[in-house]
Short mmCIF file of C-alpha atoms in Angstrom, two decimals:
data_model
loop_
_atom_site.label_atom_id
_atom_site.label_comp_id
_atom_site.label_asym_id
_atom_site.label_seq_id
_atom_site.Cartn_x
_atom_site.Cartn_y
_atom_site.Cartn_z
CA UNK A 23 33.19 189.32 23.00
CA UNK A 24 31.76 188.38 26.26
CA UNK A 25 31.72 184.33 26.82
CA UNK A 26 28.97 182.00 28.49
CA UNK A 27 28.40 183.93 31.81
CA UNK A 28 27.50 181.86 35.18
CA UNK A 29 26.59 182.96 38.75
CA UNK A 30 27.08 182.70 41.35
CA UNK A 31 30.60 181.43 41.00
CA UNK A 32 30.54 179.86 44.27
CA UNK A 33 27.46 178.54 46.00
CA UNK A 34 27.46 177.35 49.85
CA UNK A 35 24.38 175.99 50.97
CA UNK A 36 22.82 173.79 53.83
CA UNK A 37 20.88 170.70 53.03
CA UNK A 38 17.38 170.79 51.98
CA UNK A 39 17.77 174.53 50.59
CA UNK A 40 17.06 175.55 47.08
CA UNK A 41 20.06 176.58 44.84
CA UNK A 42 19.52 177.91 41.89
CA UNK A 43 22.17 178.31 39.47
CA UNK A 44 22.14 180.89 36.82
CA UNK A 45 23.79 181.29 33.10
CA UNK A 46 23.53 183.48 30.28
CA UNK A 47 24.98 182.34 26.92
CA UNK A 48 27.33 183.61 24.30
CA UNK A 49 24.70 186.07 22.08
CA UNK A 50 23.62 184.84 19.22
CA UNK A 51 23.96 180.93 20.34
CA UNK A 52 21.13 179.11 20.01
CA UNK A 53 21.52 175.96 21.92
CA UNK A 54 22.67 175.68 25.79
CA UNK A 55 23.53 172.88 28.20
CA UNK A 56 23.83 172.18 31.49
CA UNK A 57 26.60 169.99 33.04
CA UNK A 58 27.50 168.81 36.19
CA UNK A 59 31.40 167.58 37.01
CA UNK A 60 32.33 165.52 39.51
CA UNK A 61 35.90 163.38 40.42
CA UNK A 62 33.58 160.41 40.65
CA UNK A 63 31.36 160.76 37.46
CA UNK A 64 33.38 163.11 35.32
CA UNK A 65 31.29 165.34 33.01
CA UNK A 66 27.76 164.51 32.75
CA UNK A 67 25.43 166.27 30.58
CA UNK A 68 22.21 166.67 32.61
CA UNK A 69 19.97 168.66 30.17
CA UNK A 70 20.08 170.81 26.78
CA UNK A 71 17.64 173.80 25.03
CA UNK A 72 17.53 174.34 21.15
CA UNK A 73 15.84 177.54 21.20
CA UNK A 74 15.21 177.69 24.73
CA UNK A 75 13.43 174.59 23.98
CA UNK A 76 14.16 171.52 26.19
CA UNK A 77 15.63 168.94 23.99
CA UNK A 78 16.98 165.98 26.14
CA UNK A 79 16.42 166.33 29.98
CA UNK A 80 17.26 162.51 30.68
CA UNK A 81 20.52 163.47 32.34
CA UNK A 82 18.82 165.34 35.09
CA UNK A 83 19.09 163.12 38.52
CA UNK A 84 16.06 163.63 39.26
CA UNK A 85 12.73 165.10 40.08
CA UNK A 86 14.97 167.58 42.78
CA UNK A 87 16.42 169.40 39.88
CA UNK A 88 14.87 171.29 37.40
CA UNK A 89 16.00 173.63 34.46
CA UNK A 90 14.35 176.75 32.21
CA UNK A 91 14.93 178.78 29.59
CA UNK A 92 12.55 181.99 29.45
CA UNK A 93 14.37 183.15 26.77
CA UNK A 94 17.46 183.04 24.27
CA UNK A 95 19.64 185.25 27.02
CA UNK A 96 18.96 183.30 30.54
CA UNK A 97 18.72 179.96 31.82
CA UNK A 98 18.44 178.23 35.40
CA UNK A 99 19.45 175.23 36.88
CA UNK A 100 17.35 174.84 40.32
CA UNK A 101 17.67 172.42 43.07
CA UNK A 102 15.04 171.95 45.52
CA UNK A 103 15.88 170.70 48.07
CA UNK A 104 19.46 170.46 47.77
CA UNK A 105 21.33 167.11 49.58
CA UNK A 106 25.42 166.76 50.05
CA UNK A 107 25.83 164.20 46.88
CA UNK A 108 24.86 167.73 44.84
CA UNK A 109 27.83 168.98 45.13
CA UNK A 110 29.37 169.39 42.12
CA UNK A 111 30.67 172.05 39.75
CA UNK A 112 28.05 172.86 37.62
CA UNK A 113 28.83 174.08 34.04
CA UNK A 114 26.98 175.88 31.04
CA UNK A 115 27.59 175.87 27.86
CA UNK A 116 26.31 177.47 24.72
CA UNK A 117 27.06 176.75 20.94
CA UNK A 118 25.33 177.89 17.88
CA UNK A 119 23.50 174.96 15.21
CA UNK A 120 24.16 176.72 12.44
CA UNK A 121 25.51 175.65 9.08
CA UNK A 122 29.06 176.28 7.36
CA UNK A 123 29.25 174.63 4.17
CA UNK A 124 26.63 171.92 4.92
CA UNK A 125 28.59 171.21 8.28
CA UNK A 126 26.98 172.00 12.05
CA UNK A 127 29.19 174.68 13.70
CA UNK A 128 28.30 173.26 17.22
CA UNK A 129 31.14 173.72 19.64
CA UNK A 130 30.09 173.95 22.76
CA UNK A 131 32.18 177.10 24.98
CA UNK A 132 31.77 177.00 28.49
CA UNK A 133 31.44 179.15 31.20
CA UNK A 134 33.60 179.45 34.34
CA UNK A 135 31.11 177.26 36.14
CA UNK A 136 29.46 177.14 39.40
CA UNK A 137 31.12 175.74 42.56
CA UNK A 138 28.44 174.29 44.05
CA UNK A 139 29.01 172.68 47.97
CA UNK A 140 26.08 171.27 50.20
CA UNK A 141 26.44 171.41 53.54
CA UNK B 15 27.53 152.96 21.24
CA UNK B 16 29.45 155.93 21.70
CA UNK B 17 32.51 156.48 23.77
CA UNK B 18 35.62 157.86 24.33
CA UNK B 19 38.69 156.35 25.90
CA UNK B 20 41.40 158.40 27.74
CA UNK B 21 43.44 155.56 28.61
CA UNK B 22 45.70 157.86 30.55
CA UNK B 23 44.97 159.36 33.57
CA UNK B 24 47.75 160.92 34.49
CA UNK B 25 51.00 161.77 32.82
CA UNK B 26 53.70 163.86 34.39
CA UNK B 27 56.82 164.99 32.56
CA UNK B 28 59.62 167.58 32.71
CA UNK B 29 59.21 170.69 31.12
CA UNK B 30 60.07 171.12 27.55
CA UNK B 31 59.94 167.62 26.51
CA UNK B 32 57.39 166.36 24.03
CA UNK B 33 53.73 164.45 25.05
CA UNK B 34 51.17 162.93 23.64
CA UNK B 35 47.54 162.21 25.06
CA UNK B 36 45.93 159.77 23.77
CA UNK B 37 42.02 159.37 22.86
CA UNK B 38 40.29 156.48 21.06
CA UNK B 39 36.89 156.98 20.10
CA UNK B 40 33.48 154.50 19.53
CA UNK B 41 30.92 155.60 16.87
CA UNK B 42 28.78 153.59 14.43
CA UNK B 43 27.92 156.84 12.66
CA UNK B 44 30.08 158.15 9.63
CA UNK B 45 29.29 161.51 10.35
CA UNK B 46 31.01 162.61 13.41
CA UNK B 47 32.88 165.29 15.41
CA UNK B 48 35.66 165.18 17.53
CA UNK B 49 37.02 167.91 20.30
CA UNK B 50 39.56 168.43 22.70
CA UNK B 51 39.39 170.55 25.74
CA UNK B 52 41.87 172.04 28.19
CA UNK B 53 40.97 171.98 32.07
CA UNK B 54 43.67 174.73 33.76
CA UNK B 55 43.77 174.39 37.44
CA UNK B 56 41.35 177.45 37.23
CA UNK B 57 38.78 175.11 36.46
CA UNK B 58 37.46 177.04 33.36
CA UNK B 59 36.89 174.49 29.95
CA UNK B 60 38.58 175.95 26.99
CA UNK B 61 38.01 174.74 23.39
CA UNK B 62 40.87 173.81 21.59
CA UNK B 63 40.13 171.83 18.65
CA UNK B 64 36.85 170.59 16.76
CA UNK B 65 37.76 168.01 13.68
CA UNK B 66 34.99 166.36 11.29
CA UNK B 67 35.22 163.29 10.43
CA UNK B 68 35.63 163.63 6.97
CA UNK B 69 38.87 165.79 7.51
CA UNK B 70 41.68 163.74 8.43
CA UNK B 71 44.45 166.18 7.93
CA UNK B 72 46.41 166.63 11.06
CA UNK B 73 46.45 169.81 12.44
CA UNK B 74 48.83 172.03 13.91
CA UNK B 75 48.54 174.81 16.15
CA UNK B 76 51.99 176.64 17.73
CA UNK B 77 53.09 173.83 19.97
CA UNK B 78 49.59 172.11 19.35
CA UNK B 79 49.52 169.00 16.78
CA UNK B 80 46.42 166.87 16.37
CA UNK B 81 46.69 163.59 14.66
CA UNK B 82 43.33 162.04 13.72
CA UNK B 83 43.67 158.44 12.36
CA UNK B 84 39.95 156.51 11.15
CA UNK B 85 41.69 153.73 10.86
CA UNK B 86 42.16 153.43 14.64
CA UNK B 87 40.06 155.29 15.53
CA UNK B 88 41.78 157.39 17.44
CA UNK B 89 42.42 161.53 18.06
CA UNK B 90 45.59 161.99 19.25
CA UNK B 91 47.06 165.27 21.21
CA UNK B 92 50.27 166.51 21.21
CA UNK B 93 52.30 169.48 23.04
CA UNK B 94 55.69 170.02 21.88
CA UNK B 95 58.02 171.81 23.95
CA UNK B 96 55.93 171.30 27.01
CA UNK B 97 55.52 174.42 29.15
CA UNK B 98 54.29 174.13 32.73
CA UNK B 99 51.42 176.82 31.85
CA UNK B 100 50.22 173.48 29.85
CA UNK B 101 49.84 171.57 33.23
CA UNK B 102 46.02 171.19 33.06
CA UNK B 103 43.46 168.11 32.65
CA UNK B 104 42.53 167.52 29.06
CA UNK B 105 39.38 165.75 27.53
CA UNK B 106 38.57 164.36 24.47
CA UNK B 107 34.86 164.46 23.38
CA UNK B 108 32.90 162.66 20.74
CA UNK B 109 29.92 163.89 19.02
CA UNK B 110 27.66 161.67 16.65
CA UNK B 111 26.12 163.29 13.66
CA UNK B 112 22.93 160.88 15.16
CA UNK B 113 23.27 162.22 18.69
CA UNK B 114 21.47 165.99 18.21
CA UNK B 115 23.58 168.41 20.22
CA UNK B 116 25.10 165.30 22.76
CA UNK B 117 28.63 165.25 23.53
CA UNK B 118 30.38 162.51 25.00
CA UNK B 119 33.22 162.85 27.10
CA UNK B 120 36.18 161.05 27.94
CA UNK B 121 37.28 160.94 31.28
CA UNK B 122 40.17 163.24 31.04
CA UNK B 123 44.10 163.27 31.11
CA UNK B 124 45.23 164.92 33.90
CA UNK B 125 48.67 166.61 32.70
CA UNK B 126 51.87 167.80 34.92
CA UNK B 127 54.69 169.68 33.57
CA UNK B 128 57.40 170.07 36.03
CA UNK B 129 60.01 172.74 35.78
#
């Protein structure tokens, strides 16, 4: 079975360009995320869909980034404009809320991520 | 509060001797889930283990053992027989039944087997 897919796997940009980041979850998942990793900050969840519904968007830095989810298959991550401090790897993940026995099945898999570097 | 405490950041040791991560959670909630991950130099974040809180039967996997203890609230990893293939970064996550889909991170135990 094909994991959480993301592209491009390595990004290279110049300030004040727009990046956008691309994922496509594990079929049949219904929830995704979006994560950004850095040595300073760690793992930081910056936004999730339930349904391609955005759930909890208060991780995003700000108004510079922005995320969608036109359907169950595809999301973005877009930065406009981009700046150096972006630079990041930037993650996906997928898990399904389903229920087993009365218990959320909600492990989050992740992609390979997306090596993001701002110039 | 939530949070998740990987108190060590580094740990190096030769190969095929025993370690042990450690990971100490917060939570107010009863209901709650607990996860490790494996960070290879690759970069990729594999799942390794998801544990309710209601299940506090330690788990073993191969050269994998999990202990989870309520009491101290605390999810400890351990390899056994340490390979260097099992050099990688390691996180412990946290996820309240009150939190929706929100996983909490620890900061991660960066892990160096040396042949």
């Amino acid at each position: 079975d094909a994991g959480v897919i993301q592209s491009p796997r390595h990004e290279v940009t110049e300030m004040g360009q727009e990046v956008t980041l691309r994922c496509k979850p594990i079929s049949g998942h219904n929830s995704l995320f979006w994560y950004r990793q850095t040595m300073m900050r760690g793992l930081e969840l910056l936004i999730y869909f339930n349904n391609n519904v955005p759930i909890d968007d208060s991780g995003m830095p700000e108004d510079r980034f922005s995320a969608k989810m036109p359907n169950a298959s595809f999301s973005t991550l877009k930065i406009q404009p981009s700046e150096p401090r972006d630079s990041a790897v930037y993650f996906c993940a997928s898990s399904s809320m389903g229920l087993a026995g009365g218990t959320r099945t909600d492990t989050q898999y992740f992609g390979p991520g997306t090596r993001l570097t701002v110039l | 509060a939530q949070k998740v405490t990987q108190a060590q950041t580094e740990i190096s040791v030769v190969e095929k001797e025993d370690v042990t991560l450690d990971c100490v959670y917060e939570t107010r909630d009863t209901t709650y889930y607990l996860f490790w991950y494996k960070q290879p130099p690759s970069g990729e974040l594999v799942f390794l283990i998801r544990r309710n809180s209601f299940d506090e039967q330690n788990e073993i996997s191969g050269r994998y053992s999990w202990n989870f203890q309520k009491s101290t609230s605390s999810f400890n990893f351990t390899i056994t027989a340490s390979q260097v293939v099992d050099s990688a970064v390691y996180f412990c996550a946290l996820r309240s039944y009150s939190s929706a889909s929100k996983i909490i991170f620890g900061s991660g135990t960066r892990l160096s087997i040396r042949p």
